[in-house]
Short mmCIF file of C-alpha atoms and ligand atoms in Angstrom, two decimals:
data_model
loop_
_atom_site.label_atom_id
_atom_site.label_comp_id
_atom_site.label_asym_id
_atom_site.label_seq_id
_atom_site.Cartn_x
_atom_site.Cartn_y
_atom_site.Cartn_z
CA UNK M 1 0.00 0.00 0.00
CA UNK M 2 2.86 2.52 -0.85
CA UNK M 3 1.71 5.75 -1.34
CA UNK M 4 -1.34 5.54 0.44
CA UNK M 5 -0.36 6.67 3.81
CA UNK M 6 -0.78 9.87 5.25
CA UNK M 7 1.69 11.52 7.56
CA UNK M 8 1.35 13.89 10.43
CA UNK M 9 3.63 15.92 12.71
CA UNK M 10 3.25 18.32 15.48
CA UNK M 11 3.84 21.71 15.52
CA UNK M 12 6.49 21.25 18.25
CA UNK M 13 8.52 19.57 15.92
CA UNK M 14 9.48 22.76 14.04
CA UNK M 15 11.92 24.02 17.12
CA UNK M 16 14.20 26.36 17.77
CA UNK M 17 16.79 24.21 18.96
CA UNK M 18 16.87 24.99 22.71
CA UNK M 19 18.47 22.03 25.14
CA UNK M 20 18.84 21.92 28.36
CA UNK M 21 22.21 23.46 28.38
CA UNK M 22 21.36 26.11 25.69
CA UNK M 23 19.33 28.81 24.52
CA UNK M 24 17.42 28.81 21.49
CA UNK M 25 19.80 28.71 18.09
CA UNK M 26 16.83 28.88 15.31
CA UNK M 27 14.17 31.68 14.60
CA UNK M 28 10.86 30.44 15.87
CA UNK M 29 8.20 30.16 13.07
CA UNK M 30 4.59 31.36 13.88
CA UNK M 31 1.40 28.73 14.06
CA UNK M 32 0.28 30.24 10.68
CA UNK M 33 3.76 30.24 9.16
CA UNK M 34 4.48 26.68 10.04
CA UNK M 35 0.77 25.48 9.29
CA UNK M 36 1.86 26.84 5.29
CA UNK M 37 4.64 24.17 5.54
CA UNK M 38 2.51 20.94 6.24
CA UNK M 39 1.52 20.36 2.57
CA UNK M 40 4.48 21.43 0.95
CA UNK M 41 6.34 19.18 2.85
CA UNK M 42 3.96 15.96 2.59
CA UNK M 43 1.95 16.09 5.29
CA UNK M 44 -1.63 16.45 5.84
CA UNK M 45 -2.18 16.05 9.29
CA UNK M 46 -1.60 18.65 12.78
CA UNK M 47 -0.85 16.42 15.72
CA UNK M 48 -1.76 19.06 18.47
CA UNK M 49 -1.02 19.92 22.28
CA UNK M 50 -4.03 21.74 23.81
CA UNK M 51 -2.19 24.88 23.82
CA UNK M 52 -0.61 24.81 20.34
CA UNK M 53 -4.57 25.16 19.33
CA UNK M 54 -4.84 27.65 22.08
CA UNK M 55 -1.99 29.32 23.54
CA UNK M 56 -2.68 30.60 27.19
CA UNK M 57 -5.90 28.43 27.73
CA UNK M 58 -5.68 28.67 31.46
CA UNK M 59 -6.57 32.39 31.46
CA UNK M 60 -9.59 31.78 29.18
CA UNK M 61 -13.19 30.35 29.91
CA UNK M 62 -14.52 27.10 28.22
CA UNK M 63 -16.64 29.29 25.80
CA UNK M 64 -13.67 31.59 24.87
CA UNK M 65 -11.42 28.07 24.34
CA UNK M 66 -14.10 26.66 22.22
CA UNK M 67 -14.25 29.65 19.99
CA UNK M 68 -10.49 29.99 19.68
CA UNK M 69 -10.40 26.47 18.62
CA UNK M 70 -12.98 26.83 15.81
CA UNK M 71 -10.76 30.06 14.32
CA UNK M 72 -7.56 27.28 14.33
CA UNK M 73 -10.02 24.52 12.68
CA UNK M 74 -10.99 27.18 9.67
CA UNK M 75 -7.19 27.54 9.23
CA UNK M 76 -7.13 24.01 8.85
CA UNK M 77 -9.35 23.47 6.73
CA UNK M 78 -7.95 26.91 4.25
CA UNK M 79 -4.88 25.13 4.25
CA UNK M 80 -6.27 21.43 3.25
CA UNK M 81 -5.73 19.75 6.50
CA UNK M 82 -6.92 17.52 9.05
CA UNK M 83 -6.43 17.54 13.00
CA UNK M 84 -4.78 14.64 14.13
CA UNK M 85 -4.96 14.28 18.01
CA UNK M 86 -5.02 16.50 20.96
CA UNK M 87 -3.18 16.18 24.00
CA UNK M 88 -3.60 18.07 27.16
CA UNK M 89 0.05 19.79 28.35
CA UNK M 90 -0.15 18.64 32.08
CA UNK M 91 3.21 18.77 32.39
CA UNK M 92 4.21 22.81 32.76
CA UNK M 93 1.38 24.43 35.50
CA UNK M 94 3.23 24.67 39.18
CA UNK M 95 0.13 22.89 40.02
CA UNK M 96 1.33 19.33 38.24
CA UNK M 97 5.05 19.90 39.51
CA UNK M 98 4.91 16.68 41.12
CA UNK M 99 2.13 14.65 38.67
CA UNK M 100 -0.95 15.94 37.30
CA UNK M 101 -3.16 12.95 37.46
CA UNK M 102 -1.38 10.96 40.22
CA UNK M 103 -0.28 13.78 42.41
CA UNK M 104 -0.70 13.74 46.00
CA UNK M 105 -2.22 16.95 45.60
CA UNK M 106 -6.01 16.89 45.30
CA UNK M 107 -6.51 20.19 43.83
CA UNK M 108 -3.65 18.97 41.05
CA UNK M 109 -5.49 16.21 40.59
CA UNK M 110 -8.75 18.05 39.92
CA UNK M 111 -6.78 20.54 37.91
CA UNK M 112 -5.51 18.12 35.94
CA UNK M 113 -8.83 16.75 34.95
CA UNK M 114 -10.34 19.80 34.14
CA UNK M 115 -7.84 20.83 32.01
CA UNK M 116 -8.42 17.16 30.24
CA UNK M 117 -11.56 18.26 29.63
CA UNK M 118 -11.05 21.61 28.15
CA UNK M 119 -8.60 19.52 25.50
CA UNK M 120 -11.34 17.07 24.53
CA UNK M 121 -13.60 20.59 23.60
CA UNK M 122 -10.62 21.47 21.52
CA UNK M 123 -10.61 17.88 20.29
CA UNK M 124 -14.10 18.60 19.30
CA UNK M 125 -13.91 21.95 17.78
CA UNK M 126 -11.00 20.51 15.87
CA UNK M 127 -13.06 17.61 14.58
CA UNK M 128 -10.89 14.85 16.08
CA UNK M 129 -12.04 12.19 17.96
CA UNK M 130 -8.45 11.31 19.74
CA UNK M 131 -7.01 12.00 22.47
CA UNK M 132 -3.43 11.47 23.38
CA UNK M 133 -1.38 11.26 26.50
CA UNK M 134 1.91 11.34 27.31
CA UNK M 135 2.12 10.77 31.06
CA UNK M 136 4.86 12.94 31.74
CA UNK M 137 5.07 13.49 35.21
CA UNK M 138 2.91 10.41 36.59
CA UNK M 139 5.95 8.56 38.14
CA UNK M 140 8.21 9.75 40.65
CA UNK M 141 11.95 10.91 41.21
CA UNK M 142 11.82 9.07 44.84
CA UNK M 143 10.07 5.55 45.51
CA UNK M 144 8.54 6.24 48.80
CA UNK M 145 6.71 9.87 47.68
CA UNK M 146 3.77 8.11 46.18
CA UNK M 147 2.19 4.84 46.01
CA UNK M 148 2.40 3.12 43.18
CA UNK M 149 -1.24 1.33 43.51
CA UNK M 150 -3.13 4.50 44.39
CA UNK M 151 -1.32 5.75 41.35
CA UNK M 152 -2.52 3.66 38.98
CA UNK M 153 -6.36 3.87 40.54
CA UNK M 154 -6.11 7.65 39.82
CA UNK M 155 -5.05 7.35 36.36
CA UNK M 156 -8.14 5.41 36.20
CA UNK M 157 -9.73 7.78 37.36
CA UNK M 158 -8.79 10.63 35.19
CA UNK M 159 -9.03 8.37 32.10
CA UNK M 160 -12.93 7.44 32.99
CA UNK M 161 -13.60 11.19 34.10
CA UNK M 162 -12.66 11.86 29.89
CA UNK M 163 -14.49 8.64 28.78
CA UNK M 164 -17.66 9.99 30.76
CA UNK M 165 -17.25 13.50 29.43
CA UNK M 166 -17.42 12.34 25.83
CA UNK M 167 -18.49 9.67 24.64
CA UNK M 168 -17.06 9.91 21.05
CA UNK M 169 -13.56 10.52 22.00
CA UNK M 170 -10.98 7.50 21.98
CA UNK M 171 -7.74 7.93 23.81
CA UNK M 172 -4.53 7.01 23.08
CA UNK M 173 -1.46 6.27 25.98
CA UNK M 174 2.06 7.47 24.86
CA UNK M 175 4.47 5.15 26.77
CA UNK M 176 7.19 6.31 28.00
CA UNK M 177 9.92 4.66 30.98
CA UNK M 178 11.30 7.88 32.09
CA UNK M 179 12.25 11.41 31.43
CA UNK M 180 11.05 13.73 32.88
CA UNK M 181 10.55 10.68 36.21
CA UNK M 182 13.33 9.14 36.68
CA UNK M 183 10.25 5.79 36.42
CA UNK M 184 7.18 6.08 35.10
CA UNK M 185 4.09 4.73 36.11
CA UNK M 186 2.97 3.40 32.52
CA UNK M 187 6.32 2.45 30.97
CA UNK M 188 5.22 0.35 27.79
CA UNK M 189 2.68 -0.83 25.47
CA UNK M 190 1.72 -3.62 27.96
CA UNK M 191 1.16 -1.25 31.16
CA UNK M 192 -1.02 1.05 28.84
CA UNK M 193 -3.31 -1.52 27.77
CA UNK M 194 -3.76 -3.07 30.39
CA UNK M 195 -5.04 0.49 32.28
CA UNK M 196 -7.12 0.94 29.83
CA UNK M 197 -8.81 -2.55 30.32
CA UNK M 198 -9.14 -1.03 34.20
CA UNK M 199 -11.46 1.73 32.48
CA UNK M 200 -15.14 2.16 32.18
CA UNK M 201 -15.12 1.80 28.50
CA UNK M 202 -11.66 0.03 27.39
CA UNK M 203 -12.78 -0.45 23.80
CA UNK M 204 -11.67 3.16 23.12
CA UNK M 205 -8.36 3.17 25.07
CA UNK M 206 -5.07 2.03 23.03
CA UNK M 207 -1.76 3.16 22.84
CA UNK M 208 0.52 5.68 20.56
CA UNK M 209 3.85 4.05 19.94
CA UNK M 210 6.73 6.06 19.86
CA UNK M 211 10.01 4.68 18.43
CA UNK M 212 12.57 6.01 20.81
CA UNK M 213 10.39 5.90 24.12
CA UNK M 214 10.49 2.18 23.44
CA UNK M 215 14.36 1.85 22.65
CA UNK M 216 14.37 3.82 26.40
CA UNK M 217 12.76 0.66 27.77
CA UNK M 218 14.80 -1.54 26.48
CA UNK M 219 12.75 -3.02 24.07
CA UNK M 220 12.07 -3.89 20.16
CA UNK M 221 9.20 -1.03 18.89
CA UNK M 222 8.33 -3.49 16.10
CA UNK M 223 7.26 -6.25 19.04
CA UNK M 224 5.37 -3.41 20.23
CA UNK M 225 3.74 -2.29 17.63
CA UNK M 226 2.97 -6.18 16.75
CA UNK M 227 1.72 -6.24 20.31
CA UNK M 228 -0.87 -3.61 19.78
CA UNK M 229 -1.79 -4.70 16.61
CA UNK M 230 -2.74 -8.11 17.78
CA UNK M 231 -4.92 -6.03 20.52
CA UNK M 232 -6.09 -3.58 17.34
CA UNK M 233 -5.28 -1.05 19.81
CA UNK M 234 -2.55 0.51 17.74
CA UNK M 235 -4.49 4.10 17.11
CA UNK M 236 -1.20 6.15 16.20
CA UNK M 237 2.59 6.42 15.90
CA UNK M 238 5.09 8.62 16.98
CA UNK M 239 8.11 7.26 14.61
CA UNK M 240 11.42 8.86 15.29
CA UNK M 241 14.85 7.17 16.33
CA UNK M 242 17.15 7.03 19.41
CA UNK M 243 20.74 6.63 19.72
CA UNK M 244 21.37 4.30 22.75
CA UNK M 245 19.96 4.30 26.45
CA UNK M 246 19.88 8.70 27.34
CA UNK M 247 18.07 11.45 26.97
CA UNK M 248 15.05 11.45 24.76
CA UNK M 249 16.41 12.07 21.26
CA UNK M 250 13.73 12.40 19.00
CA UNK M 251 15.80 11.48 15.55
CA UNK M 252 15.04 10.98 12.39
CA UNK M 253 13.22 7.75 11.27
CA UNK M 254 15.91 5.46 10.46
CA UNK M 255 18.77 7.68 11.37
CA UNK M 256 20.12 5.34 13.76
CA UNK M 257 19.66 1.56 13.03
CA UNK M 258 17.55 1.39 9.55
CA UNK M 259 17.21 -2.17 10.35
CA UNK M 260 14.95 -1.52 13.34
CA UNK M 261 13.34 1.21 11.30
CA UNK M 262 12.39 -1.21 8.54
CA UNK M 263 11.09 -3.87 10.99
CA UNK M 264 8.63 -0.75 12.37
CA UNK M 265 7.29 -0.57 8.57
CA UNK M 266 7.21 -4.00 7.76
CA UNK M 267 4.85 -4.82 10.89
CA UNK M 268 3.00 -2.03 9.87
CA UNK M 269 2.93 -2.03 6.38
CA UNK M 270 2.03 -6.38 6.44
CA UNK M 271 -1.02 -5.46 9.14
CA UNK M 272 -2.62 -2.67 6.73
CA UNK M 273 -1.86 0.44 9.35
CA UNK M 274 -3.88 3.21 8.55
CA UNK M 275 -6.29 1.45 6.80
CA UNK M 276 -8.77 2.52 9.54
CA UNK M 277 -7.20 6.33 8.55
CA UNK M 278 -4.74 6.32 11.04
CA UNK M 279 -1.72 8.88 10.66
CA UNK M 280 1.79 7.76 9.96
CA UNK M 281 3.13 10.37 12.74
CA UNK M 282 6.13 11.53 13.57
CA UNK M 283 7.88 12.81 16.39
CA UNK M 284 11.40 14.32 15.31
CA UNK M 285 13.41 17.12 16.29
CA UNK M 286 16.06 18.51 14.04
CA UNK M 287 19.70 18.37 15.02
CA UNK M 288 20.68 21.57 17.01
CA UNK M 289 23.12 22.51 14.39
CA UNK M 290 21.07 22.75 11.26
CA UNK M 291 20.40 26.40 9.70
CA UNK M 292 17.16 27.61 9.81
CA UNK M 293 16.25 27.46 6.45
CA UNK M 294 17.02 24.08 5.95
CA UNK M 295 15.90 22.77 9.50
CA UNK M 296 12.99 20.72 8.37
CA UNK M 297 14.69 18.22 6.22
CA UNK M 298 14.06 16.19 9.43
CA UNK M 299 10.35 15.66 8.51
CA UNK M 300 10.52 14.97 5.05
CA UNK M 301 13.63 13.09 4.98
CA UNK M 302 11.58 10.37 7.92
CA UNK M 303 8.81 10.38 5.47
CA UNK M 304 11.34 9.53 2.48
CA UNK M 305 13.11 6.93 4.68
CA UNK M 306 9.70 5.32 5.70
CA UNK M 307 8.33 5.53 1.98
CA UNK M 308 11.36 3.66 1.04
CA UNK M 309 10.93 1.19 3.54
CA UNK M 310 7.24 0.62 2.24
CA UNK M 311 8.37 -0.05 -1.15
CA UNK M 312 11.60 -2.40 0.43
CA UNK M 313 8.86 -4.46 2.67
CA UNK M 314 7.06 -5.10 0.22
CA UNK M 315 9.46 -6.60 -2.02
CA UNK M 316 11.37 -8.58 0.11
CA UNK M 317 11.39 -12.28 -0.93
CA UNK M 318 9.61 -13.41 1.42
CA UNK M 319 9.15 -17.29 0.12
CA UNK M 320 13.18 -16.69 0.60
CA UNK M 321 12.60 -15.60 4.22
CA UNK M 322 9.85 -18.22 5.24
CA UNK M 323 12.26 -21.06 3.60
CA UNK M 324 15.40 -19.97 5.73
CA UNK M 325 12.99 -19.72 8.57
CA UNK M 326 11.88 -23.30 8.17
CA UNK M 327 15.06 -24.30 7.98
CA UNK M 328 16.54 -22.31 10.93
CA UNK M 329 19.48 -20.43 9.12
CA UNK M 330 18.87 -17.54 10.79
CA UNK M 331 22.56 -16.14 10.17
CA UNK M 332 21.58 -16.84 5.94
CA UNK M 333 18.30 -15.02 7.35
CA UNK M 334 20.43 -12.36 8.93
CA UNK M 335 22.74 -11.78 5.74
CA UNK M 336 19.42 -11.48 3.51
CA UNK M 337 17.69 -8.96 5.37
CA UNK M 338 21.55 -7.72 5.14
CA UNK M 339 22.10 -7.67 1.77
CA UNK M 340 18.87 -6.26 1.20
CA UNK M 341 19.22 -3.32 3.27
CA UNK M 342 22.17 -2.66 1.44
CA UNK M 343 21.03 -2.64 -1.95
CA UNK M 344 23.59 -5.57 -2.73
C1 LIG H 401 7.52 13.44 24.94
C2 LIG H 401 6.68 13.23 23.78
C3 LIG H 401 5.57 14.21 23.59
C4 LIG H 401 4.29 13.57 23.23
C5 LIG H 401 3.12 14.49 23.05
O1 LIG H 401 8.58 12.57 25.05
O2 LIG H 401 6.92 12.35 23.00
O3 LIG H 401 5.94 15.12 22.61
O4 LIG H 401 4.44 12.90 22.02
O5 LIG H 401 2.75 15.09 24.21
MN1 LIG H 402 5.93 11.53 21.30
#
């Protein structure tokens, strides 16, 4: 099915190159500007954050959100695109310093929830029906500040309070070990699905897969994404690449091991992903060092890579691969897929 997917990215992923350790090195781009760039690079869908629809949303009223949100969906739709997903930014109030949803805090907690809700109205005014969330700060730094049980029996809690509200919505977990926690509460694929089987309504829970938060587990992101498939729980992707066990790196699609990228597509591609109209998304920064006027050669060049890897899935021989299988020559195996990857 080469050629038929459609990609997405988040508005976050056009940066100014600020780290940690550094200020910003890039001009930042306005909404508007960097909403012009979607098509022209290959994309036709906005993942969103809450407050990349509408900046400031704490100092505005539910009405006033809802009607900010409409103005962004006719921008949308003048530039020929679709919202993706919405996820609420629990992670930057004081408030959710220590958690938003598990914090021992009860008016974080409630915070936290009612800023959920104002992100599903944005959801709705953005005509989307998911729901993301990264779990940022539901974990802790120190093992005896929270308890890991009542944790997970307030993330139920949250995620039924947003099933209630809305009954069209379907929300996707973003797994992720660590960073900013030093542990998270809902580290992989496994832990999110099986909260959201702890949930009022676990046919519209599933998971968003993101390429490096997996590598930070420890773990394969193909056998995760095969994992959610076999669950059809797989709603979205954040596809990127990560160099090793540190900081989140957010590189380009292949960048790192393209034999671990093409296992991601081949899983995906063999399963028909985004037959159902899910997004091929990505979640990629650009280097710190690139120029401004070429820093968005990230994007296009992971849609390139994964394009490629389409067309290279689907030609592999895979009588070749099933017969080498049977046989169990897995280093032949290992110097086809090899070979292959290599063009020789
Ligand atoms: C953080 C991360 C986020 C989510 C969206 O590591 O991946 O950008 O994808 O909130
Ligand atoms: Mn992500």
């Amino acid at each position: 099915m080469a050629g038929e997917y459609r990609f997405s990215f988040g508005p976050w992923n056009i940066h100014e190159g600020a780290d940690p350790f550094g200020p910003t090195v890039r001009r930042g781009l306005t909404f508007a500007r960097k909403l012009k760039l979607y098509k022209k690079l290959g994309f036709d869908g906005v993942q969103f954050h809450d407050d990349d629809a509408v900046p400031d949303m704490n100092k505005l009223s539910p009405r006033e959100i809802a009607a900010k949100a409409k103005e962004v969906r006719k921008m949308l739709r003048d530039e020929g695109l679709t919202a993706e997903f919405v996820a609420p930014r629990l992670w930057e109030d004081p408030r959710t310093i220590d958690g938003a949803y598990t914090s021992n805090d009860p008016e974080a907690r409630q915070y936290a929830k009612d800023r959920s809700r104002r992100a599903i109205d944005i959801a709705v005014a953005l005509n989307t029906k998911l729901i993301v969330l990264w779990l940022a700060r539901e974990g802790t730094y120190i093992r005896e500040a929270k308890d890991s049980k009542v944790a997970v029996d307030r993330l139920v809690e949250a995620i039924n309070d947003m099933l209630e509200y809305n009954a069209g919505i379907k929300i996707a977990i973003e797994p992720k070990p660590n960073e900013p926690m030093d542990q998270a509460y809902i580290p992989t694929t496994g832990h999110a699905l099986a909260l959201g089987y702890l949930t009022k309504d676990p046919k519209r829970v599933g998971v968003n897969i993101e390429t490096a938060h997996v590598i930070l587990a420890g773990l394969d992101p193909s056998d995760e994404m095969g994992f959610a498939l076999a669950y059809d729980k797989l709603y979205t992707v954040h596809l990127n690449d990560q160099n090793g066990l540190k900081f989140d790196e957010d590189k380009s699609f292949g960048s790192v091991n393209l034999r671990r990228a093409f296992n991601q597509v081949r899983i995906l591609d063999r399963y028909d992903y985004g037959r159902k109209g899910e997004f091929v998304g990505l979640d990629v920064k650009a280097m710190r060092t690139q120029k401004q006027d070429v820093a968005t050669k990230h994007l296009t060049n992971s849609r390139t890579i994964f394009l490629r890897l389409v067309e290279l899935a689907g030609s592999l021989d895979e009588s070749c691969v099933e017969q080498l299988t049977a046989e169990r020559d897995y280093e032949e195996l290992d110097m086809l897929i090899i070979n292959y990857l290599m063009g020789t």
